[in-house]
Short mmCIF file of C-alpha atoms (C1' of nucleotides) in Angstrom, two decimals:
data_model
loop_
_atom_site.label_atom_id
_atom_site.label_comp_id
_atom_site.label_asym_id
_atom_site.label_seq_id
_atom_site.Cartn_x
_atom_site.Cartn_y
_atom_site.Cartn_z
CA MET A 1 85.00 71.47 46.35
CA ASN A 2 87.91 71.14 48.74
CA GLN A 3 91.41 72.38 48.02
CA ASP A 4 92.69 69.07 46.78
CA SER A 5 89.95 68.52 44.25
CA ILE A 6 90.40 72.07 42.95
CA LEU A 7 94.09 71.39 42.40
CA ARG A 8 93.33 68.12 40.65
CA SER A 9 90.85 69.64 38.25
CA LEU A 10 93.33 72.39 37.34
CA ILE A 11 95.96 69.74 36.65
CA ALA A 12 93.48 67.87 34.47
CA GLU A 13 92.84 71.03 32.46
CA ASN A 14 96.60 71.51 32.09
CA LEU A 15 96.44 74.89 33.82
CA VAL A 16 98.90 73.93 36.54
CA SER A 17 101.63 71.26 36.63
CA ASP A 18 101.30 68.11 38.68
CA PRO A 19 103.61 68.57 41.69
CA ALA A 20 104.72 64.97 41.19
CA SER A 21 105.88 65.53 37.60
CA ALA A 22 109.40 66.61 36.66
CA ARG A 23 108.11 70.02 35.65
CA GLY A 24 106.09 70.39 38.82
CA ARG A 25 109.00 69.50 41.05
CA LEU A 26 111.27 71.93 39.26
CA LEU A 27 108.75 74.75 39.64
CA HIS A 28 108.41 74.01 43.32
CA GLU A 29 112.15 74.06 43.90
CA ALA A 30 112.45 77.19 41.78
CA ALA A 31 109.84 78.96 43.90
CA ARG A 32 111.76 78.04 47.04
CA LEU A 33 115.10 79.20 45.67
CA PHE A 34 113.70 82.39 44.18
CA ARG A 35 112.11 83.27 47.50
CA ASP A 36 115.17 82.43 49.57
CA LYS A 37 117.85 83.98 47.39
CA GLY A 38 115.97 86.10 44.89
CA TYR A 39 115.63 85.41 41.18
CA GLU A 40 118.83 87.14 40.12
CA ARG A 41 120.96 85.47 42.75
CA THR A 42 119.63 82.04 41.82
CA THR A 43 121.65 80.52 38.99
CA VAL A 44 120.50 77.90 36.52
CA ARG A 45 123.12 75.68 38.15
CA ASP A 46 121.35 76.12 41.49
CA LEU A 47 118.02 75.22 39.92
CA ALA A 48 119.42 72.17 38.20
CA ALA A 49 121.19 70.95 41.32
CA ALA A 50 117.96 71.28 43.32
CA VAL A 51 116.28 68.68 41.11
CA GLY A 52 119.41 66.62 40.52
CA ILE A 53 120.20 67.28 36.87
CA GLN A 54 122.85 69.20 34.92
CA SER A 55 122.32 72.87 34.26
CA GLY A 56 122.12 72.40 30.51
CA SER A 57 119.31 69.89 30.88
CA LEU A 58 117.05 72.60 32.27
CA PHE A 59 116.75 74.05 28.81
CA HIS A 60 115.10 70.92 27.58
CA HIS A 61 112.13 71.78 29.82
CA PHE A 62 112.16 75.59 29.63
CA ARG A 63 113.36 77.88 26.88
CA THR A 64 114.90 80.45 29.24
CA LYS A 65 115.46 81.04 32.92
CA GLU A 66 112.81 83.73 32.84
CA ASP A 67 110.27 81.23 31.51
CA ILE A 68 110.69 79.36 34.76
CA LEU A 69 109.89 82.48 36.77
CA LYS A 70 106.90 83.19 34.59
CA ALA A 71 105.59 79.64 34.98
CA VAL A 72 105.88 79.86 38.77
CA MET A 73 103.85 83.05 38.79
CA VAL A 74 101.21 82.04 36.26
CA GLU A 75 100.45 78.70 37.87
CA THR A 76 100.30 80.26 41.32
CA ILE A 77 97.79 82.86 40.22
CA ARG A 78 95.64 80.27 38.49
CA LEU A 79 95.54 78.07 41.56
CA ASN A 80 94.83 80.87 43.98
CA THR A 81 92.10 82.43 41.88
CA ALA A 82 90.30 79.11 41.95
CA LEU A 83 90.83 78.69 45.70
CA MET A 84 89.56 82.24 46.40
CA GLN A 85 86.48 81.75 44.31
CA ALA A 86 85.62 78.57 46.16
CA ALA A 87 86.26 80.10 49.58
CA MET A 88 84.07 83.07 48.84
CA GLU A 89 81.18 81.11 47.40
CA ALA A 90 81.01 79.05 50.57
CA ALA A 91 80.22 82.14 52.67
CA THR A 92 76.84 83.88 52.85
CA THR A 93 76.93 87.42 54.31
CA HIS A 94 79.14 90.12 52.81
CA ARG A 95 81.14 90.34 56.00
CA ASP A 96 81.73 86.59 55.97
CA LYS A 97 82.71 86.69 52.32
CA LEU A 98 85.36 89.30 53.10
CA GLN A 99 86.61 87.27 56.01
CA ALA A 100 86.76 84.21 53.75
CA LEU A 101 88.79 86.13 51.16
CA ILE A 102 91.20 87.42 53.80
CA ARG A 103 91.56 83.97 55.26
CA ALA A 104 92.14 82.43 51.83
CA GLU A 105 94.74 85.02 50.86
CA LEU A 106 96.58 84.57 54.15
CA GLU A 107 96.50 80.83 53.53
CA SER A 108 97.92 81.18 50.03
CA ILE A 109 100.65 83.52 51.27
CA ASN A 110 101.64 81.57 54.35
CA GLY A 111 100.63 78.03 53.46
CA GLN A 112 101.59 75.52 50.76
CA THR A 113 101.85 78.05 47.95
CA GLY A 114 103.61 80.59 50.15
CA GLU A 115 106.97 80.31 48.45
CA ALA A 116 105.45 80.98 45.06
CA MET A 117 103.31 83.83 46.37
CA ALA A 118 106.36 85.51 47.86
CA VAL A 119 108.03 85.26 44.46
CA LEU A 120 104.96 86.83 42.88
CA VAL A 121 105.26 89.79 45.23
CA PHE A 122 109.00 90.33 45.40
CA GLU A 123 110.30 89.21 42.02
CA TRP A 124 107.80 91.06 39.89
CA ARG A 125 110.37 93.34 38.28
CA SER A 126 112.46 90.44 37.10
CA LEU A 127 109.73 89.50 34.65
CA SER A 128 109.97 90.89 31.12
CA GLU A 129 107.32 93.46 30.27
CA ALA A 130 105.50 91.06 28.00
CA SER A 131 105.21 88.48 30.76
CA GLN A 132 104.15 91.14 33.25
CA ALA A 133 101.27 92.13 30.99
CA TYR A 134 100.13 88.53 30.73
CA VAL A 135 100.24 87.94 34.47
CA LEU A 136 98.42 91.22 35.10
CA GLU A 137 95.51 90.00 33.00
CA LEU A 138 95.20 86.90 35.12
CA ARG A 139 95.32 89.01 38.27
CA ASP A 140 92.39 91.18 37.22
CA ILE A 141 89.94 88.30 37.50
CA TYR A 142 91.20 87.67 40.98
CA GLU A 143 90.95 91.32 42.01
CA GLN A 144 87.35 91.65 40.86
CA LEU A 145 86.32 89.09 43.47
CA TRP A 146 87.56 91.45 46.17
CA LEU A 147 86.10 94.61 44.73
CA ASP A 148 82.62 93.09 44.46
CA VAL A 149 82.59 92.17 48.13
CA LEU A 150 84.06 95.50 49.28
CA ASP A 151 81.52 97.43 47.19
CA ALA A 152 78.72 95.53 48.86
CA LEU A 153 80.11 96.28 52.34
CA ARG A 154 80.41 99.92 51.43
CA LYS A 155 76.74 100.02 50.40
CA ASP A 156 75.85 98.29 53.66
CA GLY A 157 77.44 101.28 55.41
CA VAL A 158 79.92 99.06 57.24
CA LEU A 159 82.96 100.24 55.33
CA ALA A 160 83.88 103.93 55.48
CA ALA A 161 86.71 103.97 52.94
CA GLU A 162 86.86 103.58 49.15
CA PRO A 163 86.77 99.91 48.08
CA PHE A 164 89.60 100.17 45.54
CA VAL A 165 91.84 101.88 48.08
CA VAL A 166 90.96 99.36 50.76
CA ARG A 167 91.78 96.49 48.44
CA ARG A 168 95.22 97.92 47.74
CA LEU A 169 95.90 98.58 51.39
CA LEU A 170 94.84 95.03 52.18
CA THR A 171 97.01 93.61 49.41
CA GLY A 172 100.01 95.24 51.06
CA ALA A 173 99.02 94.30 54.59
CA LEU A 174 98.42 90.65 53.69
CA SER A 175 101.40 90.22 51.36
CA TRP A 176 103.67 91.67 53.99
CA THR A 177 102.76 88.93 56.46
CA VAL A 178 105.13 86.69 54.53
CA THR A 179 108.00 88.68 56.02
CA TRP A 180 107.01 88.25 59.66
CA TYR A 181 104.24 85.71 60.23
CA ARG A 182 105.31 82.31 61.53
CA PRO A 183 102.64 79.65 62.13
CA ASP A 184 104.50 78.41 65.21
CA GLY A 185 104.56 81.84 66.81
CA GLY A 186 101.42 81.48 68.91
CA LEU A 187 99.15 83.09 66.34
CA THR A 188 97.11 80.84 64.05
CA LEU A 189 95.93 81.92 60.61
CA ASP A 190 92.42 82.15 62.03
CA ASP A 191 93.69 84.44 64.78
CA LEU A 192 95.47 86.58 62.23
CA THR A 193 92.37 86.76 60.06
CA GLU A 194 90.39 87.98 63.04
CA GLN A 195 93.03 90.59 63.81
CA VAL A 196 92.71 91.96 60.31
CA VAL A 197 88.93 92.11 60.61
CA ALA A 198 89.29 93.74 64.02
CA MET A 199 91.70 96.34 62.70
CA MET A 200 89.03 97.28 60.18
CA GLY A 201 86.53 97.73 62.99
CA LEU A 202 84.34 94.92 61.62
CA THR A 203 83.70 92.96 64.78
CA ARG A 204 81.33 90.04 64.53
CA ALA A 205 78.67 91.43 66.89
CA GLU A 206 77.85 94.56 64.90
CA ASN A 207 77.07 92.91 61.61
CA MET B 1 111.56 121.94 63.34
CA ASN B 2 110.53 121.67 59.71
CA GLN B 3 111.76 118.98 57.33
CA ASP B 4 114.55 121.05 55.91
CA SER B 5 116.10 121.97 59.22
CA ILE B 6 115.93 118.33 60.34
CA LEU B 7 117.81 117.30 57.23
CA ARG B 8 120.42 120.00 57.78
CA SER B 9 121.08 119.04 61.38
CA LEU B 10 121.53 115.39 60.37
CA ILE B 11 124.02 116.45 57.72
CA ALA B 12 125.88 118.52 60.31
CA GLU B 13 126.12 115.46 62.57
CA ASN B 14 127.44 113.45 59.63
CA LEU B 15 124.53 111.01 59.90
CA VAL B 16 123.36 111.57 56.35
CA SER B 17 125.20 112.84 53.27
CA ASP B 18 124.60 116.27 51.83
CA PRO B 19 122.54 115.73 48.63
CA ALA B 20 124.79 118.31 46.96
CA SER B 21 128.01 116.42 47.68
CA ALA B 22 129.48 113.81 45.35
CA ARG B 23 128.60 111.07 47.80
CA GLY B 24 125.07 112.37 48.24
CA ARG B 25 124.42 112.59 44.54
CA LEU B 26 125.70 109.07 44.02
CA LEU B 27 123.46 107.71 46.75
CA HIS B 28 120.48 109.48 45.24
CA GLU B 29 121.15 108.08 41.78
CA ALA B 30 121.80 104.66 43.28
CA ALA B 31 118.44 104.71 45.05
CA ARG B 32 116.72 105.57 41.81
CA LEU B 33 118.48 102.86 39.83
CA PHE B 34 118.04 100.22 42.53
CA ARG B 35 114.33 100.97 42.67
CA ASP B 36 113.85 101.01 38.91
CA LYS B 37 115.94 98.00 37.96
CA GLY B 38 116.65 96.23 41.23
CA TYR B 39 120.00 96.00 42.98
CA GLU B 40 121.22 92.92 41.15
CA ARG B 41 120.32 94.22 37.71
CA THR B 42 122.08 97.52 38.37
CA THR B 43 125.76 97.29 37.48
CA VAL B 44 128.57 99.39 38.87
CA ARG B 45 128.89 100.73 35.32
CA ASP B 46 125.28 101.93 35.48
CA LEU B 47 125.95 103.64 38.78
CA ALA B 48 129.11 105.31 37.55
CA ALA B 49 127.46 106.50 34.33
CA ALA B 50 124.59 108.03 36.31
CA VAL B 51 127.00 110.41 38.03
CA GLY B 52 129.34 110.81 35.08
CA ILE B 53 132.45 108.95 36.18
CA GLN B 54 134.19 105.68 35.28
CA SER B 55 133.13 102.47 36.97
CA GLY B 56 136.47 102.00 38.65
CA SER B 57 136.28 105.45 40.25
CA LEU B 58 133.29 104.34 42.30
CA PHE B 59 135.58 102.28 44.45
CA HIS B 60 137.34 105.36 45.59
CA HIS B 61 134.14 106.39 47.39
CA PHE B 62 132.79 102.98 48.44
CA ARG B 63 134.62 99.77 49.21
CA THR B 64 132.06 97.51 47.53
CA LYS B 65 128.83 97.73 45.60
CA GLU B 66 126.98 96.41 48.61
CA ASP B 67 128.33 99.28 50.71
CA ILE B 68 126.41 101.62 48.43
CA LEU B 69 123.18 99.72 49.06
CA LYS B 70 123.83 99.73 52.78
CA ALA B 71 124.50 103.47 52.79
CA VAL B 72 121.25 104.16 50.93
CA MET B 73 119.32 102.19 53.52
CA VAL B 74 121.06 103.47 56.62
CA GLU B 75 120.79 107.13 55.69
CA THR B 76 117.15 106.72 54.71
CA ILE B 77 116.24 105.17 58.03
CA ARG B 78 118.09 107.86 59.96
CA LEU B 79 116.32 110.64 58.12
CA ASN B 80 112.88 109.10 58.39
CA THR B 81 113.19 108.28 62.06
CA ALA B 82 113.90 111.95 62.71
CA LEU B 83 111.02 113.09 60.50
CA MET B 84 108.60 110.67 62.20
CA GLN B 85 109.60 111.79 65.63
CA ALA B 86 109.02 115.42 64.74
CA ALA B 87 105.68 114.72 63.06
CA MET B 88 104.42 112.81 66.06
CA GLU B 89 105.52 115.30 68.66
CA ALA B 90 103.59 118.02 66.85
CA ALA B 91 100.30 116.18 67.43
CA THR B 92 98.37 116.06 70.70
CA THR B 93 95.71 113.33 70.91
CA HIS B 94 96.58 109.68 70.40
CA ARG B 95 94.40 109.54 67.32
CA ASP B 96 96.13 112.55 65.83
CA LYS B 97 99.54 111.11 66.65
CA LEU B 98 98.65 107.96 64.72
CA GLN B 99 97.37 110.00 61.82
CA ALA B 100 100.60 112.02 61.88
CA LEU B 101 102.68 108.83 61.81
CA ILE B 102 100.66 107.43 58.91
CA ARG B 103 100.92 110.69 57.05
CA ALA B 104 104.68 110.89 57.66
CA GLU B 105 105.28 107.33 56.54
CA LEU B 106 103.23 107.85 53.39
CA GLU B 107 105.24 110.98 52.75
CA SER B 108 108.53 109.18 53.16
CA ILE B 109 107.40 106.37 50.89
CA ASN B 110 105.86 108.49 48.17
CA GLY B 111 107.74 111.77 48.49
CA GLN B 112 111.36 112.83 48.19
CA THR B 113 112.83 109.78 49.89
CA GLY B 114 110.46 107.43 48.08
CA GLU B 115 113.09 105.87 45.88
CA ALA B 116 115.27 105.01 48.84
CA MET B 117 112.31 103.72 50.86
CA ALA B 118 111.32 101.41 48.01
CA VAL B 119 114.86 100.07 48.02
CA LEU B 120 114.62 99.50 51.76
CA VAL B 121 111.51 97.40 51.26
CA PHE B 122 112.31 95.47 48.12
CA GLU B 123 116.08 95.03 48.17
CA TRP B 124 116.36 93.86 51.73
CA ARG B 125 117.64 90.40 50.82
CA SER B 126 120.49 91.81 48.78
CA LEU B 127 122.12 93.06 51.98
CA SER B 128 124.66 90.82 53.68
CA GLU B 129 123.49 89.41 57.00
CA ALA B 130 125.85 91.65 58.95
CA SER B 131 124.44 94.75 57.31
CA GLN B 132 120.89 93.51 57.81
CA ALA B 133 121.52 93.22 61.53
CA TYR B 134 122.83 96.75 61.69
CA VAL B 135 119.88 98.22 59.79
CA LEU B 136 117.45 96.24 61.94
CA GLU B 137 118.82 97.92 65.05
CA LEU B 138 118.14 101.33 63.58
CA ARG B 139 114.63 100.26 62.63
CA ASP B 140 113.73 99.27 66.19
CA ILE B 141 113.86 102.85 67.41
CA TYR B 142 111.55 103.81 64.62
CA GLU B 143 109.11 100.99 65.34
CA GLN B 144 108.81 101.84 69.01
CA LEU B 145 107.27 105.19 68.09
CA TRP B 146 104.41 103.34 66.44
CA LEU B 147 103.91 100.79 69.17
CA ASP B 148 103.64 103.45 71.87
CA VAL B 149 100.86 105.24 70.02
CA LEU B 150 99.00 102.05 69.12
CA ASP B 151 99.21 100.84 72.73
CA ALA B 152 97.63 104.08 73.89
CA LEU B 153 94.80 103.77 71.37
CA ARG B 154 94.19 100.21 72.47
CA LYS B 155 93.86 101.34 76.09
CA ASP B 156 91.48 104.08 74.96
CA GLY B 157 89.28 101.30 73.62
CA VAL B 158 89.42 102.72 70.09
CA LEU B 159 91.55 99.94 68.63
CA ALA B 160 90.20 96.38 68.76
CA ALA B 161 93.28 94.53 67.47
CA GLU B 162 96.72 93.81 68.91
CA PRO B 163 99.11 96.78 68.51
CA PHE B 164 102.07 94.76 67.27
CA VAL B 165 99.92 93.00 64.68
CA VAL B 166 98.36 96.27 63.58
CA ARG B 167 101.78 97.83 63.14
CA ARG B 168 102.89 95.02 60.90
CA LEU B 169 99.71 95.12 58.87
CA LEU B 170 100.13 98.87 58.49
CA THR B 171 103.76 98.49 57.48
CA GLY B 172 102.65 96.31 54.62
CA ALA B 173 99.68 98.45 53.65
CA LEU B 174 101.73 101.65 53.60
CA SER B 175 104.85 100.20 51.97
CA TRP B 176 102.74 98.71 49.24
CA THR B 177 101.43 102.12 48.21
CA VAL B 178 104.73 102.62 46.43
CA THR B 179 103.56 100.12 43.83
CA TRP B 180 100.31 101.85 42.97
CA TYR B 181 99.95 105.35 44.42
CA ARG B 182 100.56 108.25 42.03
CA PRO B 183 100.26 111.82 43.37
CA ASP B 184 98.71 112.94 40.08
CA GLY B 185 95.96 110.35 40.22
CA GLY B 186 93.33 112.48 41.90
CA LEU B 187 94.18 111.30 45.40
CA THR B 188 96.39 113.50 47.57
CA LEU B 189 98.54 112.13 50.38
CA ASP B 190 96.11 113.72 52.82
CA ASP B 191 93.23 111.92 51.12
CA LEU B 192 95.13 108.68 51.29
CA THR B 193 95.92 109.19 54.96
CA GLU B 194 92.24 109.69 55.67
CA GLN B 195 91.36 106.56 53.73
CA VAL B 196 93.72 104.55 55.92
CA VAL B 197 92.20 106.02 59.06
CA ALA B 198 88.72 105.37 57.67
CA MET B 199 89.58 101.76 56.87
CA MET B 200 90.50 101.36 60.53
CA GLY B 201 87.12 102.70 61.54
CA LEU B 202 88.72 105.70 63.30
CA THR B 203 86.59 108.51 61.93
CA ARG B 204 87.25 111.97 63.31
CA ALA B 205 83.79 112.43 64.91
CA GLU B 206 84.04 109.51 67.34
CA ASN B 207 87.31 110.44 68.96
"C1'" DT C 1 114.02 43.54 18.36
"C1'" DT C 2 113.69 47.62 16.30
"C1'" DA C 3 112.64 52.46 15.96
"C1'" DC C 4 112.15 56.85 17.71
"C1'" DA C 5 111.47 60.50 20.83
"C1'" DA C 6 112.09 62.39 25.27
"C1'" DA C 7 115.35 63.20 28.92
"C1'" DC C 8 119.64 63.92 30.18
"C1'" DC C 9 125.11 64.63 30.40
"C1'" DA C 10 129.78 66.74 29.69
"C1'" DA C 11 132.00 70.40 28.01
"C1'" DG C 12 132.54 74.85 27.10
"C1'" DC C 13 131.53 79.43 24.45
"C1'" DG C 14 130.89 84.24 24.62
"C1'" DC C 15 129.76 87.76 27.48
"C1'" DT C 16 129.11 90.49 31.70
"C1'" DT C 17 130.13 91.10 36.28
"C1'" DG C 18 132.49 93.36 40.52
"C1'" DC C 19 136.67 94.96 41.41
"C1'" DT C 20 141.99 96.07 40.88
"C1'" DT C 21 145.83 98.38 39.14
"C1'" DG C 22 149.02 102.04 37.85
"C1'" DG C 23 148.97 106.31 36.55
"C1'" DT C 24 147.14 111.34 35.84
"C1'" DA C 25 144.42 115.60 36.79
"C1'" DT C 26 142.39 118.60 40.36
"C1'" DT C 27 141.94 120.70 44.66
"C1'" DG C 28 143.17 122.65 49.10
"C1'" DT C 29 146.96 124.32 52.41
"C1'" DC C 30 150.91 126.57 54.18
"C1'" DG D 1 154.60 127.88 44.27
"C1'" DA D 2 155.57 123.45 46.51
"C1'" DC D 3 153.32 119.43 48.09
"C1'" DA D 4 150.07 116.31 49.55
"C1'" DA D 5 145.75 114.48 49.51
"C1'" DT D 6 141.76 113.72 46.96
"C1'" DA D 7 139.34 112.51 42.85
"C1'" DC D 8 139.39 110.47 38.83
"C1'" DC D 9 140.68 107.66 34.19
"C1'" DA D 10 141.93 103.71 31.05
"C1'" DA D 11 142.63 99.17 30.84
"C1'" DG D 12 141.83 94.78 32.03
"C1'" DC D 13 141.62 90.45 35.16
"C1'" DA D 14 139.38 86.48 37.19
"C1'" DA D 15 135.15 84.55 38.04
"C1'" DG D 16 130.55 83.56 37.17
"C1'" DC D 17 126.69 83.94 34.21
"C1'" DG D 18 122.88 82.08 30.77
"C1'" DC D 19 122.73 79.21 27.27
"C1'" DT D 20 124.42 75.95 23.25
"C1'" DT D 21 126.25 71.94 21.38
"C1'" DG D 22 126.92 67.09 20.16
"C1'" DG D 23 126.34 62.98 21.86
"C1'" DT D 24 124.41 59.24 25.19
"C1'" DT D 25 120.87 56.95 28.04
"C1'" DT D 26 116.12 55.84 29.12
"C1'" DG D 27 111.29 55.04 28.24
"C1'" DT D 28 107.58 53.45 25.08
"C1'" DA D 29 105.16 51.23 21.65
"C1'" DA D 30 104.79 48.32 17.55
#
DNA sequence: TTACAAACCAAGCGCTTGCTTGGTATTGTC
DNA sequence: GACAATACCAAGCAAGCGCTTGGTTTGTAA
């Protein structure tokens, strides 16, 4: 399954919005605005203007402004969990599975869904507690993928640190790339992936 | 120089506010509120109430609300640059210098100045562009400390990845600890430091 | 053509926001 | 003890906020 067919099947199951639909376009613009200006600094008038309607008309599609933020986050997690799963299943060795996960997460942070992923990282506190709990549940599925691979590497004797700590350190390291990585800066995503693997001392030759 | 004497000399030079002064107490409360609720969600009334004065009286001490945010960030960077420098100079080998830097940064993120450091990471966009530029200048001094040590390790053949990439990955990994690390969770800051070093494959025996 | 719902507009309400104003205590100095 | 300077209060203004309301246009299907 390639990325496009994964997206299409999620749309068919109504788990994410079609980017071509009114709702999908709004969520895309919202992600962009929330990333650029922050959730609080983005007004419903900004959101409405971005899709060419009046501010009041937004509330025909979403009950509250926060619902829009929640939808951005939920749909992003759903899509990326599916993409991760596919990327990992395509690899064979534990080391390659880890590299695939790193590569996939870098892609989700710096590629098409980058705006939404940045929102997920930096606008977390703007979600109500109830919504936070819901999103956290979705994230657990996603996190288990990582822990399984890191546990295996640990048992192989390739990884010296605790898997759950490593995952959290990696979460930070990879999320943070959104603040500095630019695809046109002479470093491809593949290069960056290799740098991460190299920093961990997991060079290809050894394993 | 221990931490306390560093703080005192910075106060004497008027580079950071005395925590006991009115200004210092306000900045401390501001850091806490900004971290807990975010800059935008924190009102000047919240800030004033936290130090027991009326909202209007704030503007006797600071010209604008944003000036308070800027002051929190500037003073935090000044203090931590000094702490880092001291921590690093106390170590001898390159590996130990790196470990000292990691330990110091974890301390600044999760210790006394943790609230202010979290603000520095997560409220960056709330600063005006002019203030951002000023804070960035201060940060460059700080960053050079890291790059010098990482360059040395690279030349020693102990580090396989590019120093400037590693620094950015570490920035993310260490900053992110503020979202999950709890000192009472069975993992000390020393433990955590060792985990970071272990993740990088720099175990004590080898070097 | 008719019927009806979904999508949208124009206007604005009620509230909160950062900040200002004019005046009053409090503190330090000679 | 006179006199500033500093620190603060009480009140409120202008602007911007999320969201509501009542009504109109557009799409769809019989």
